[in-house]
C-alpha cells in the first residue's frame, strides 16, 4: 500500500519530534499529530517556532520547514484517525499509581483508550503502530480490542519502538542506529511491515531497518533501556568504591571503555539517571518477569533501580555531611534541573530528589536551569507530595541568572551537564559565595584543579 496519510496520537517528546522528521523526509506524506492536550497543540502551532513545547536542538527548524506543508498539529483526534492509513500511538505509558501492579507495571489506560477510539472511528483498513514503549504482548490486547469493538475493518498491529534520546532526538531520528519493526508473520502482517519499511526507507539505509516478530520488537525496547540503565548503575556502583579507595571513576571508566567489548559510551558516573523511561521501563520489566514467576530475573533487574536510588540519596547525604552536618537555612545553588542537558524535560530528574532531601533538612534552594521554568520546578516538587506547596515555595527560588542563583550560597550542586556551566566565570562565582565555598559536581563536568586553585572545596562523583 502506498502511504500518503499518517496520524500520530500523542504530541509529546516522542510523537512531536518523530513525526516532524517523518514529515520533513517524506514531503509526499501528510502527517497529522493529535493530542487531547489543547495547550500543547496550541504551542506546537505557535507562530513563533521557538515556542514549540519541546526543546530539542534542531527541532524548531524542522518544524518551521514542514509545518503547514505536510505536518499538522491538531486536537481533532477523530478526523485524523479517520483519514490516516497508518496510525502511530505515541501516548504516555507511565508506571501505575493504583491497583494491581501499583508502582511497577506500566499503566496502559491511555493505550486502551486510543485502541477503542480507533476501533470506533475506523471505516477502512488501518495499520496501527505501537510507538509507545509497551510491555511484551500488548499488541495482543490492542488487537483484541480493535477486532472485537471495530466496524468490521481489518487492522494490522505493528510494534515500532522509538530509541531516540532526549537532547539528541533530531540527530537520533535522522541517523538512527536501527529502526525496529515487529509485525505478524501472516501475509497481511508482512505487507503492513513493508508499508512502514517504505516510509523509513525515505531516509534510513535498508540495512538499518530490522524486522522481527511483534513480541521480539516489544521486548527489545525494554531490553535496550534495561541494558543502558544497567551500565549507569554499574559505573555508579563503582563510583562509591572509588571514593573509598582513592581510585577515580573517570579514569576507571576511560580504562574499561577502551576495551572494544565494553565500549566507551554510557559510562559516565553521575548523581543518578533520570528521565521518564529508564525507571519506568525497568520496573515494568521486573513486573513482567515476576508475573511469569521469574523471581531471579526480576531481582537482577530491580537492582539497577535500587542502585540508582542509592546514588541519589548518597549524593544528598554527602552534601549535608560535608556542610558540617547541617544545611538548615543555608543557601544551596542548583545548577541544572533538567534530567540531562539539551532538554527542558524534568521527569524523574535526580535534581528533584536531591532538592526534596535538602528541603527536609531545611535548606534554601536556588535553582538555575537554562530551559526549565520556576513553575515547573515547583510543580515537580509538589508532585512528590512530601510537603505543602507553600512550604516548597518558601524553600525554593528559581533564578534566570546563574550568578544570582549562586550569590551568597554556601554550596553549589551541579545536577545537569549543561555545557554553559563549564564556561562560567568561576572566580566571579567564588567571590560572591559564603566561605568556605563548596561545589558538589554531580556530573563530573567541571575542572577540579582549576576550581581548587580558585579556593573552592570540590567534590565530584567517584573521586
Ligand atoms: P509525553 O507525556 O511527552 O507525551 C504523550 C502525549 O500523549 C501527551 O501529550 C498526552 O496528552 C497525549 N495523550 C495521552 N492519551 C491520549 C489520547 N487518548 N489521545 C490523544 N492524546 C493522548 O510522553 P513521551 O515522552 O512522548 O513518551 C511517549 C511514549 O514513548 C512512552 O511510552 C515512552 O515510554 C516512549 N518513549 C519515550 C522516549 C522519550 O525520550 N521521552 C523515548 C522512547 C520511547
Ligand atoms: C533513554 C535511551 O537512551 C533512549 O535510547 C530511549 O529511547 C529513551 O531512554 C526512552 O526510552 O525514553 P533518555 O532517557 O532520553 O533516553 O536519555 P539518556 O541519554 O539515556 O539519559 C538518561 C539518564 O541517564 C540521564 O539522566 C543521563 O544524564 C543519565 N546518564 C546517561 C548518566 O548518568 N550517565 C551516562 O553515561 C549516560
Short mmCIF file of C-alpha atoms and ligand atoms in Angstrom, two decimals:
data_model
loop_
_atom_site.label_atom_id
_atom_site.label_comp_id
_atom_site.label_asym_id
_atom_site.label_seq_id
_atom_site.Cartn_x
_atom_site.Cartn_y
_atom_site.Cartn_z
CA UNK A 1 0.00 0.00 0.00
CA UNK A 2 1.36 3.41 -0.88
CA UNK A 3 1.16 5.59 2.21
CA UNK A 4 0.01 9.19 1.83
CA UNK A 5 -1.59 9.89 5.22
CA UNK A 6 -0.20 9.21 8.66
CA UNK A 7 -1.57 10.21 12.00
CA UNK A 8 0.13 10.10 15.38
CA UNK A 9 -1.79 10.11 18.66
CA UNK A 10 0.32 11.87 21.29
CA UNK A 11 2.25 15.10 20.61
CA UNK A 12 4.86 14.57 23.31
CA UNK A 13 8.62 14.09 23.39
CA UNK A 14 8.35 11.13 21.02
CA UNK A 15 5.33 11.91 18.86
CA UNK A 16 6.31 15.52 18.12
CA UNK A 17 9.94 15.09 17.03
CA UNK A 18 9.38 11.71 15.32
CA UNK A 19 6.54 12.98 13.19
CA UNK A 20 8.37 16.23 12.40
CA UNK A 21 11.25 14.21 10.97
CA UNK A 22 8.95 11.85 9.04
CA UNK A 23 7.20 14.90 7.56
CA UNK A 24 10.49 16.56 6.66
CA UNK A 25 11.85 13.44 4.98
CA UNK A 26 8.58 12.41 3.29
CA UNK A 27 7.02 15.54 1.76
CA UNK A 28 4.59 13.32 -0.15
CA UNK A 29 3.03 12.07 3.11
CA UNK A 30 0.58 14.18 5.11
CA UNK A 31 1.46 13.79 8.79
CA UNK A 32 -1.02 14.88 11.45
CA UNK A 33 -0.08 14.81 15.13
CA UNK A 34 -3.03 14.90 17.50
CA UNK A 35 -3.31 15.28 21.24
CA UNK A 36 -6.04 15.83 23.83
CA UNK A 37 -3.90 18.49 25.47
CA UNK A 38 -5.07 21.73 23.85
CA UNK A 39 -2.31 23.83 25.39
CA UNK A 40 0.35 21.51 23.96
CA UNK A 41 -1.18 21.55 20.47
CA UNK A 42 -1.51 25.34 20.61
CA UNK A 43 2.19 25.56 21.48
CA UNK A 44 3.11 23.25 18.56
CA UNK A 45 1.13 25.62 16.33
CA UNK A 46 2.62 28.80 17.81
CA UNK A 47 3.57 31.23 15.07
CA UNK A 48 6.97 31.62 16.67
CA UNK A 49 8.61 28.19 16.29
CA UNK A 50 10.83 28.94 19.26
CA UNK A 51 7.72 28.47 21.42
CA UNK A 52 7.05 24.84 20.48
CA UNK A 53 6.54 22.87 23.69
CA UNK A 54 9.62 20.67 23.44
CA UNK A 55 13.14 21.94 23.40
CA UNK A 56 15.43 19.80 21.24
CA UNK A 57 18.40 21.11 19.30
CA UNK A 58 17.44 21.42 15.62
CA UNK A 59 13.75 20.66 16.12
CA UNK A 60 12.32 24.13 15.60
CA UNK A 61 13.99 24.38 12.17
CA UNK A 62 12.41 21.13 11.03
CA UNK A 63 9.00 22.18 12.35
CA UNK A 64 9.39 25.53 10.59
CA UNK A 65 10.12 23.74 7.32
CA UNK A 66 7.34 21.15 7.39
CA UNK A 67 4.54 22.70 9.45
CA UNK A 68 1.61 23.76 7.30
CA UNK A 69 3.15 21.95 4.29
CA UNK A 70 2.64 18.31 5.24
CA UNK A 71 2.95 18.48 9.04
CA UNK A 72 -0.10 19.40 11.10
CA UNK A 73 -0.84 19.55 14.81
CA UNK A 74 -4.45 19.24 15.88
CA UNK A 75 -6.83 18.32 18.69
CA UNK A 76 -9.23 16.74 16.21
CA UNK A 77 -8.25 13.15 17.01
CA UNK A 78 -11.25 11.58 15.28
CA UNK A 79 -10.70 13.28 11.93
CA UNK A 80 -7.02 12.36 11.91
CA UNK A 81 -7.77 8.70 12.71
CA UNK A 82 -10.48 8.56 10.07
CA UNK A 83 -8.20 9.88 7.31
CA UNK A 84 -4.96 8.03 8.13
CA UNK A 85 -3.71 4.78 6.65
CA UNK A 86 -1.10 4.39 9.39
CA UNK A 87 -1.85 5.43 12.98
CA UNK A 88 1.05 5.71 15.39
CA UNK A 89 0.23 5.50 19.09
CA UNK A 90 2.76 7.64 21.00
CA UNK A 91 0.87 8.29 24.20
CA UNK A 92 2.44 8.09 27.62
CA UNK A 93 2.71 4.76 29.45
CA UNK A 94 3.66 5.79 33.00
CA UNK A 95 4.12 3.49 35.98
CA UNK A 96 0.75 2.57 37.51
CA UNK A 97 -0.08 4.55 40.64
CA UNK A 98 -3.04 2.43 41.70
CA UNK A 99 -4.41 -1.11 41.86
CA UNK A 100 -2.66 -4.29 40.77
CA UNK A 101 0.95 -3.66 39.81
CA UNK A 102 0.95 -0.24 41.52
CA UNK A 103 4.44 1.26 41.44
CA UNK A 104 5.73 -1.36 38.95
CA UNK A 105 3.52 -2.15 35.95
CA UNK A 106 3.01 0.21 33.03
CA UNK A 107 -0.33 1.97 33.07
CA UNK A 108 -1.94 1.10 29.75
CA UNK A 109 -5.15 3.07 30.17
CA UNK A 110 -4.14 5.70 27.59
CA UNK A 111 -3.19 2.97 25.11
CA UNK A 112 -6.51 1.23 25.58
CA UNK A 113 -8.40 4.49 25.13
CA UNK A 114 -6.59 5.01 21.82
CA UNK A 115 -7.40 1.49 20.67
CA UNK A 116 -11.07 1.93 21.49
CA UNK A 117 -11.20 5.28 19.73
CA UNK A 118 -9.51 3.88 16.62
CA UNK A 119 -11.93 0.92 16.61
CA UNK A 120 -14.91 3.23 16.88
CA UNK A 121 -13.85 5.62 14.13
CA UNK A 122 -12.04 3.48 11.54
CA UNK A 123 -14.15 2.80 8.47
CA UNK A 124 -11.40 1.33 6.34
CA UNK A 125 -8.40 -0.92 6.96
CA UNK A 126 -5.67 0.60 9.13
CA UNK A 127 -2.16 -0.15 10.23
CA UNK A 128 -1.82 0.63 13.93
CA UNK A 129 1.74 1.18 15.12
CA UNK A 130 2.84 0.89 18.73
CA UNK A 131 5.38 3.70 19.08
CA UNK A 132 4.98 3.98 22.83
CA UNK A 133 7.10 1.64 24.95
CA UNK A 134 4.88 -1.23 25.97
CA UNK A 135 5.01 -4.48 27.92
CA UNK A 136 5.66 -7.52 25.75
CA UNK A 137 2.40 -8.93 24.35
CA UNK A 138 0.49 -5.62 24.50
CA UNK A 139 -0.21 -5.92 20.78
CA UNK A 140 -2.41 -8.90 21.62
CA UNK A 141 -4.64 -6.74 23.83
CA UNK A 142 -4.78 -3.95 21.25
CA UNK A 143 -5.72 -6.42 18.52
CA UNK A 144 -8.43 -7.93 20.66
CA UNK A 145 -9.98 -4.51 21.34
CA UNK A 146 -9.76 -3.47 17.70
CA UNK A 147 -11.18 -6.70 16.33
CA UNK A 148 -13.99 -7.01 18.84
CA UNK A 149 -15.19 -3.42 19.03
CA UNK A 150 -14.42 -2.21 15.50
CA UNK A 151 -16.60 -1.75 12.44
CA UNK A 152 -15.50 -4.98 10.81
CA UNK A 153 -12.48 -3.44 9.10
CA UNK A 154 -9.04 -5.11 9.14
CA UNK A 155 -6.32 -3.92 11.50
CA UNK A 156 -2.66 -4.81 11.42
CA UNK A 157 -0.70 -4.08 14.58
CA UNK A 158 2.98 -3.28 14.29
CA UNK A 159 5.49 -2.64 17.03
CA UNK A 160 7.92 0.15 16.11
CA UNK A 161 9.60 1.25 19.35
CA UNK A 162 11.45 4.54 19.45
CA UNK A 163 15.09 4.63 20.55
CA UNK A 164 15.72 8.38 20.44
CA UNK A 165 17.27 10.01 23.49
CA UNK A 166 16.14 13.44 24.55
CA UNK A 167 18.59 16.23 23.87
CA UNK A 168 19.75 14.40 20.73
CA UNK A 169 16.31 13.47 19.38
CA UNK A 170 16.73 15.10 15.98
CA UNK A 171 20.12 13.58 15.17
CA UNK A 172 18.96 10.23 16.55
CA UNK A 173 15.91 10.34 14.29
CA UNK A 174 17.85 11.48 11.24
CA UNK A 175 20.61 8.88 11.72
CA UNK A 176 19.15 6.05 13.76
CA UNK A 177 21.34 3.09 14.77
CA UNK A 178 18.42 0.97 13.67
CA UNK A 179 14.70 1.10 13.02
CA UNK A 180 12.91 -1.86 14.54
CA UNK A 181 9.60 -3.03 13.13
CA UNK A 182 7.79 -6.04 14.53
CA UNK A 183 4.74 -7.50 12.84
CA UNK A 184 2.61 -10.51 12.27
CA UNK A 185 4.12 -13.36 10.28
CA UNK A 186 1.00 -13.64 8.10
CA UNK A 187 0.96 -12.32 4.52
CA UNK A 188 -1.13 -9.33 5.64
CA UNK A 189 1.25 -8.71 8.52
CA UNK A 190 4.26 -8.76 6.19
CA UNK A 191 2.53 -6.31 3.83
CA UNK A 192 1.93 -3.94 6.74
CA UNK A 193 5.57 -4.22 7.77
CA UNK A 194 6.61 -3.38 4.21
CA UNK A 195 4.41 -0.27 4.17
CA UNK A 196 6.16 1.07 7.26
CA UNK A 197 9.59 0.00 5.99
CA UNK A 198 8.87 2.05 2.86
CA UNK A 199 8.19 5.15 4.95
CA UNK A 200 11.52 4.90 6.80
CA UNK A 201 13.36 3.94 3.61
CA UNK A 202 12.93 7.56 2.51
CA UNK A 203 15.98 8.39 4.62
CA UNK A 204 17.17 5.32 6.55
CA UNK A 205 19.51 2.85 4.75
CA UNK A 206 17.90 -0.57 4.20
CA UNK A 207 20.48 -2.42 6.30
CA UNK A 208 19.45 -0.39 9.34
CA UNK A 209 15.79 -1.37 9.14
CA UNK A 210 15.29 -4.52 11.14
CA UNK A 211 12.08 -6.52 11.02
CA UNK A 212 11.08 -9.10 13.64
CA UNK A 213 8.01 -10.66 15.14
CA UNK A 214 5.90 -8.36 17.33
CA UNK A 215 6.97 -9.85 20.67
CA UNK A 216 10.69 -9.58 19.92
CA UNK A 217 10.22 -5.96 18.96
CA UNK A 218 8.24 -5.08 22.10
CA UNK A 219 10.72 -6.86 24.35
CA UNK A 220 13.79 -5.43 22.60
CA UNK A 221 12.77 -1.92 23.60
CA UNK A 222 12.56 -2.79 27.31
CA UNK A 223 15.80 -4.75 26.99
CA UNK A 224 17.68 -1.85 25.38
CA UNK A 225 16.65 0.55 28.14
CA UNK A 226 17.47 -2.02 30.83
CA UNK A 227 20.96 -2.57 29.40
CA UNK A 228 21.63 1.17 29.08
CA UNK A 229 20.48 1.92 32.62
CA UNK A 230 22.41 -1.07 33.92
CA UNK A 231 25.66 0.43 32.61
CA UNK A 232 24.99 3.65 34.51
CA UNK A 233 24.16 1.82 37.73
CA UNK A 234 27.27 -0.32 37.26
CA UNK A 235 29.56 2.68 36.91
CA UNK A 236 27.75 4.49 39.73
CA UNK A 237 28.28 1.46 41.98
CA UNK A 238 32.00 1.65 41.20
CA UNK A 239 31.95 5.39 41.92
CA UNK A 240 31.21 4.71 45.58
CA UNK A 241 34.05 2.22 45.77
CA UNK A 242 36.34 4.73 44.06
CA UNK A 243 35.57 7.31 46.72
CA UNK A 244 36.65 4.84 49.42
CA UNK A 245 39.80 3.61 47.72
CA UNK A 246 41.36 6.64 46.05
CA UNK A 247 40.59 5.41 42.55
CA UNK A 248 39.00 7.93 40.17
CA UNK A 249 35.85 6.71 38.43
CA UNK A 250 36.54 8.87 35.35
CA UNK A 251 39.88 7.14 34.93
CA UNK A 252 38.38 3.72 35.56
CA UNK A 253 35.60 4.39 33.00
CA UNK A 254 38.16 5.52 30.44
CA UNK A 255 40.30 2.47 31.04
CA UNK A 256 37.49 -0.04 30.71
CA UNK A 257 35.80 1.86 27.86
CA UNK A 258 38.86 1.34 25.67
CA UNK A 259 38.13 -2.37 25.72
CA UNK A 260 36.23 -2.69 22.46
CA UNK A 261 33.99 -5.33 24.04
CA UNK A 262 32.85 -2.83 26.66
CA UNK A 263 32.94 0.40 24.62
CA UNK A 264 33.16 3.99 25.90
CA UNK A 265 29.52 5.10 25.87
CA UNK A 266 27.15 5.28 28.83
CA UNK A 267 29.92 5.01 31.40
CA UNK A 268 29.58 8.48 32.87
CA UNK A 269 29.15 8.31 36.62
CA UNK A 270 26.50 10.74 37.81
CA UNK A 271 24.17 11.74 40.57
CA UNK A 272 21.85 9.09 39.12
CA UNK A 273 19.94 8.60 35.91
CA UNK A 274 16.63 10.37 35.45
CA UNK A 275 14.17 10.74 32.62
CA UNK A 276 10.72 9.42 32.04
CA UNK A 277 11.71 6.00 30.82
CA UNK A 278 14.60 4.09 32.39
CA UNK A 279 12.98 3.67 35.79
CA UNK A 280 9.50 3.11 34.41
CA UNK A 281 10.66 0.57 31.83
CA UNK A 282 12.84 -1.41 34.23
CA UNK A 283 10.09 -1.52 36.85
CA UNK A 284 7.81 -2.77 34.11
CA UNK A 285 10.37 -5.43 33.12
CA UNK A 286 10.65 -6.51 36.75
CA UNK A 287 6.88 -6.74 36.97
CA UNK A 288 6.64 -8.79 33.79
CA UNK A 289 9.37 -11.19 35.00
CA UNK A 290 7.61 -11.60 38.34
CA UNK A 291 4.28 -12.21 36.65
CA UNK A 292 5.88 -15.19 34.87
CA UNK A 293 7.34 -16.39 38.21
CA UNK A 294 10.88 -15.46 37.13
CA UNK A 295 11.93 -14.08 40.51
CA UNK A 296 15.69 -14.23 39.94
CA UNK A 297 15.32 -12.34 36.66
CA UNK A 298 13.15 -9.75 38.41
CA UNK A 299 15.62 -9.33 41.30
CA UNK A 300 18.54 -8.98 38.92
CA UNK A 301 17.00 -6.01 37.07
CA UNK A 302 15.47 -4.44 40.17
CA UNK A 303 18.98 -3.95 41.50
CA UNK A 304 19.59 -1.35 38.74
CA UNK A 305 16.85 0.80 40.27
CA UNK A 306 17.95 0.16 43.85
CA UNK A 307 21.46 1.30 42.94
CA UNK A 308 20.13 4.42 41.24
CA UNK A 309 18.02 5.40 44.25
CA UNK A 310 21.03 4.81 46.46
CA UNK A 311 23.19 7.05 44.29
CA UNK A 312 20.76 9.97 44.54
CA UNK A 313 20.37 9.59 48.32
CA UNK A 314 24.12 9.18 48.75
CA UNK A 315 24.70 12.49 46.95
CA UNK A 316 22.35 14.49 49.20
CA UNK A 317 23.69 12.77 52.33
CA UNK A 318 27.22 13.63 51.31
CA UNK A 319 26.28 17.27 50.80
CA UNK A 320 24.77 17.51 54.27
CA UNK A 321 27.70 15.72 55.90
CA UNK A 322 30.28 17.86 54.14
CA UNK A 323 28.46 21.06 55.03
CA UNK A 324 29.17 20.31 58.71
CA UNK A 325 26.10 18.11 59.13
CA UNK A 326 23.64 20.94 58.72
CA UNK A 327 22.20 22.78 55.76
CA UNK A 328 19.37 24.41 57.71
CA UNK A 329 18.82 27.94 56.38
CA UNK A 330 21.87 27.64 54.14
CA UNK A 331 21.52 28.71 50.51
CA UNK A 332 22.38 25.88 48.15
CA UNK A 333 22.52 26.76 44.46
CA UNK A 334 21.41 24.13 41.95
CA UNK A 335 22.94 24.43 38.51
CA UNK A 336 20.56 22.43 36.39
CA UNK A 337 17.15 20.91 36.98
CA UNK A 338 16.50 19.03 33.70
CA UNK A 339 17.31 15.30 33.78
CA UNK A 340 20.07 15.81 31.20
CA UNK A 341 21.43 18.61 29.05
CA UNK A 342 19.75 19.99 25.93
CA UNK A 343 16.22 19.19 27.05
CA UNK A 344 13.54 21.01 29.02
CA UNK A 345 12.25 17.69 30.33
CA UNK A 346 12.50 17.22 34.10
CA UNK A 347 10.68 13.94 34.57
CA UNK A 348 12.39 11.83 37.27
CA UNK A 349 15.32 14.24 37.27
CA UNK A 350 17.78 13.49 40.08
CA UNK A 351 17.61 17.22 40.97
CA UNK A 352 14.04 16.79 42.22
CA UNK A 353 15.06 14.13 44.73
CA UNK A 354 18.18 15.97 45.87
CA UNK A 355 16.09 19.09 46.44
CA UNK A 356 13.49 17.09 48.33
CA UNK A 357 16.13 15.67 50.67
CA UNK A 358 17.70 19.07 51.25
CA UNK A 359 14.36 20.76 51.90
CA UNK A 360 13.75 18.11 54.56
CA UNK A 361 16.98 19.44 56.08
CA UNK A 362 15.52 22.97 55.83
CA UNK A 363 17.93 24.21 53.18
CA UNK A 364 17.08 27.15 50.93
CA UNK A 365 17.44 26.04 47.32
CA UNK A 366 18.24 28.48 44.49
CA UNK A 367 17.70 26.91 41.08
CA UNK A 368 19.10 27.96 37.73
CA UNK A 369 18.36 25.93 34.60
CA UNK A 370 18.56 27.47 31.13
CA UNK A 371 15.41 25.71 29.90
CA UNK A 372 13.26 24.95 32.95
CA UNK A 373 10.73 27.46 34.33
CA UNK A 374 10.25 28.14 38.03
CA UNK A 375 6.66 26.93 37.68
CA UNK A 376 7.96 23.55 36.52
CA UNK A 377 10.49 23.29 39.37
CA UNK A 378 7.77 23.84 41.96
CA UNK A 379 5.32 21.54 40.17
CA UNK A 380 7.93 18.74 40.22
CA UNK A 381 8.37 19.11 43.98
CA UNK A 382 4.65 19.40 44.64
CA UNK A 383 4.12 16.18 42.66
CA UNK A 384 6.15 14.26 45.26
CA UNK A 385 3.60 15.30 47.91
CA UNK A 386 6.29 15.35 50.59
CA UNK A 387 5.04 18.69 51.95
CA UNK A 388 2.63 21.51 51.07
CA UNK A 389 3.27 23.61 48.01
CA UNK A 390 3.51 26.69 50.26
CA UNK A 391 6.43 25.03 52.03
CA UNK A 392 8.08 24.13 48.71
CA UNK A 393 7.68 27.72 47.51
CA UNK A 394 9.13 29.01 50.77
CA UNK A 395 12.27 26.88 50.34
CA UNK A 396 12.88 27.00 46.59
CA UNK A 397 13.50 30.03 44.37
CA UNK A 398 14.36 29.95 40.67
CA UNK A 399 16.69 32.45 39.05
CA UNK A 400 17.12 33.39 35.43
CA UNK A 401 20.74 34.37 36.04
CA UNK A 402 23.20 31.73 37.28
CA UNK A 403 25.43 34.26 39.05
CA UNK A 404 22.44 35.50 41.05
CA UNK A 405 21.49 31.92 41.91
CA UNK A 406 25.00 31.36 43.30
CA UNK A 407 25.35 34.72 45.07
CA UNK A 408 25.95 34.24 48.81
CA UNK A 409 25.37 30.49 48.52
CA UNK A 410 27.19 28.10 50.85
CA UNK A 411 27.41 25.45 48.17
CA UNK A 412 26.68 24.72 44.53
CA UNK A 413 25.32 21.41 43.27
CA UNK A 414 25.80 20.73 39.56
CA UNK A 415 22.90 18.47 38.65
CA UNK A 416 22.65 18.72 34.87
CA UNK A 417 25.61 18.65 32.49
CA UNK A 418 24.70 21.82 30.54
CA UNK A 419 27.75 22.92 28.53
CA UNK A 420 27.35 26.54 29.58
CA UNK A 421 28.24 25.71 33.20
CA UNK A 422 31.79 24.86 32.17
CA UNK A 423 32.28 28.29 30.58
CA UNK A 424 31.16 30.34 33.60
CA UNK A 425 33.43 32.84 35.33
CA UNK A 426 34.07 30.64 38.35
CA UNK A 427 36.26 33.23 40.04
CA UNK A 428 33.32 35.63 40.00
CA UNK A 429 31.03 32.94 41.38
CA UNK A 430 33.55 32.13 44.13
CA UNK A 431 33.90 35.78 45.10
CA UNK A 432 30.16 36.08 45.61
CA UNK A 433 29.76 32.98 47.78
CA UNK A 434 29.96 32.26 51.52
CA UNK A 435 33.30 30.76 52.56
CA UNK A 436 34.34 28.04 52.56
CA UNK A 437 32.70 27.67 49.14
CA UNK A 438 31.73 24.14 48.14
CA UNK A 439 30.98 22.66 44.72
CA UNK A 440 29.31 19.25 44.50
CA UNK A 441 29.71 18.26 40.89
CA UNK A 442 27.05 15.63 40.31
CA UNK A 443 28.10 15.31 36.67
CA UNK A 444 31.88 15.48 36.89
CA UNK A 445 31.94 18.21 34.25
CA UNK A 446 33.91 20.97 35.96
CA UNK A 447 37.67 21.31 36.08
CA UNK A 448 38.57 20.20 39.59
CA UNK A 449 42.12 21.54 39.53
CA UNK A 450 41.02 24.97 38.28
CA UNK A 451 38.25 25.23 40.88
CA UNK A 452 40.51 24.14 43.72
CA UNK A 453 43.11 26.68 42.68
CA UNK A 454 40.46 29.40 42.98
CA UNK A 455 39.70 28.20 46.51
CA UNK A 456 36.62 26.02 46.09
CA UNK A 457 36.24 22.81 48.03
CA UNK A 458 35.35 20.47 45.18
CA UNK A 459 33.62 17.11 45.43
CA UNK A 460 32.84 15.13 42.31
CA UNK A 461 31.27 11.72 41.91
CA UNK A 462 33.65 8.83 42.42
CA UNK A 463 36.89 10.62 43.09
P1 LIG B 1 4.60 12.55 26.70
O1 LIG B 1 3.90 12.52 28.02
O2 LIG B 1 5.57 13.64 26.41
O3 LIG B 1 3.51 12.60 25.53
C1 LIG B 1 2.38 11.79 25.49
C2 LIG B 1 1.21 12.63 24.96
O4 LIG B 1 0.09 11.76 24.72
C3 LIG B 1 0.71 13.69 25.94
O5 LIG B 1 0.82 14.97 25.32
C4 LIG B 1 -0.76 13.30 26.20
O6 LIG B 1 -1.62 14.41 26.34
C5 LIG B 1 -1.09 12.51 24.96
N1 LIG B 1 -2.22 11.59 25.13
C6 LIG B 1 -2.42 10.67 26.11
N2 LIG B 1 -3.55 9.98 25.88
C7 LIG B 1 -4.09 10.47 24.72
C8 LIG B 1 -5.25 10.16 23.98
N3 LIG B 1 -6.07 9.17 24.34
N4 LIG B 1 -5.49 10.86 22.85
C9 LIG B 1 -4.65 11.84 22.47
N5 LIG B 1 -3.52 12.18 23.14
C10 LIG B 1 -3.24 11.50 24.26
O7 LIG B 1 5.29 11.14 26.54
P2 LIG B 1 6.59 10.79 25.67
O8 LIG B 1 7.82 11.12 26.42
O9 LIG B 1 6.41 11.31 24.29
O10 LIG B 1 6.51 9.18 25.66
C11 LIG B 1 5.51 8.52 24.92
C12 LIG B 1 5.87 7.05 24.84
O11 LIG B 1 7.11 6.89 24.15
C13 LIG B 1 6.07 6.37 26.19
O12 LIG B 1 5.60 5.05 26.09
C14 LIG B 1 7.57 6.36 26.37
O13 LIG B 1 7.99 5.29 27.18
C15 LIG B 1 8.05 6.17 24.96
N6 LIG B 1 9.40 6.70 24.70
C16 LIG B 1 9.76 7.93 25.18
C17 LIG B 1 11.02 8.44 24.86
C18 LIG B 1 11.47 9.78 25.39
O14 LIG B 1 12.64 10.10 25.19
N7 LIG B 1 10.63 10.57 26.02
C19 LIG B 1 11.87 7.72 24.03
C20 LIG B 1 11.46 6.48 23.53
C21 LIG B 1 10.21 6.00 23.87
C1 LIG B 2 16.90 6.83 27.01
C2 LIG B 2 17.62 5.97 25.97
O1 LIG B 2 18.96 6.43 25.84
C3 LIG B 2 16.90 6.04 24.63
O2 LIG B 2 17.51 5.17 23.70
C4 LIG B 2 15.44 5.64 24.82
O3 LIG B 2 14.73 5.77 23.62
C5 LIG B 2 14.82 6.54 25.86
O4 LIG B 2 15.56 6.43 27.11
C6 LIG B 2 13.40 6.16 26.20
O5 LIG B 2 13.01 5.04 26.01
O6 LIG B 2 12.76 7.06 26.71
P1 LIG B 2 16.81 9.42 27.58
O7 LIG B 2 16.23 8.96 28.87
O8 LIG B 2 16.09 10.46 26.82
O9 LIG B 2 16.99 8.18 26.58
O10 LIG B 2 18.31 9.96 27.81
P2 LIG B 2 19.69 9.22 28.12
O11 LIG B 2 20.74 9.88 27.34
O12 LIG B 2 19.59 7.76 28.01
O13 LIG B 2 19.93 9.61 29.64
C7 LIG B 2 19.14 9.05 30.68
C8 LIG B 2 19.71 9.46 32.01
O14 LIG B 2 20.95 8.78 32.25
C9 LIG B 2 20.03 10.94 32.13
O15 LIG B 2 19.70 11.40 33.41
C10 LIG B 2 21.52 10.99 31.90
O16 LIG B 2 22.12 12.10 32.48
C11 LIG B 2 21.95 9.70 32.58
N1 LIG B 2 23.25 9.19 32.11
C12 LIG B 2 23.42 8.83 30.81
C13 LIG B 2 24.28 9.01 33.01
O17 LIG B 2 24.15 9.31 34.22
N2 LIG B 2 25.47 8.51 32.56
C14 LIG B 2 25.67 8.15 31.27
O18 LIG B 2 26.78 7.69 30.93
C15 LIG B 2 24.61 8.33 30.37
#
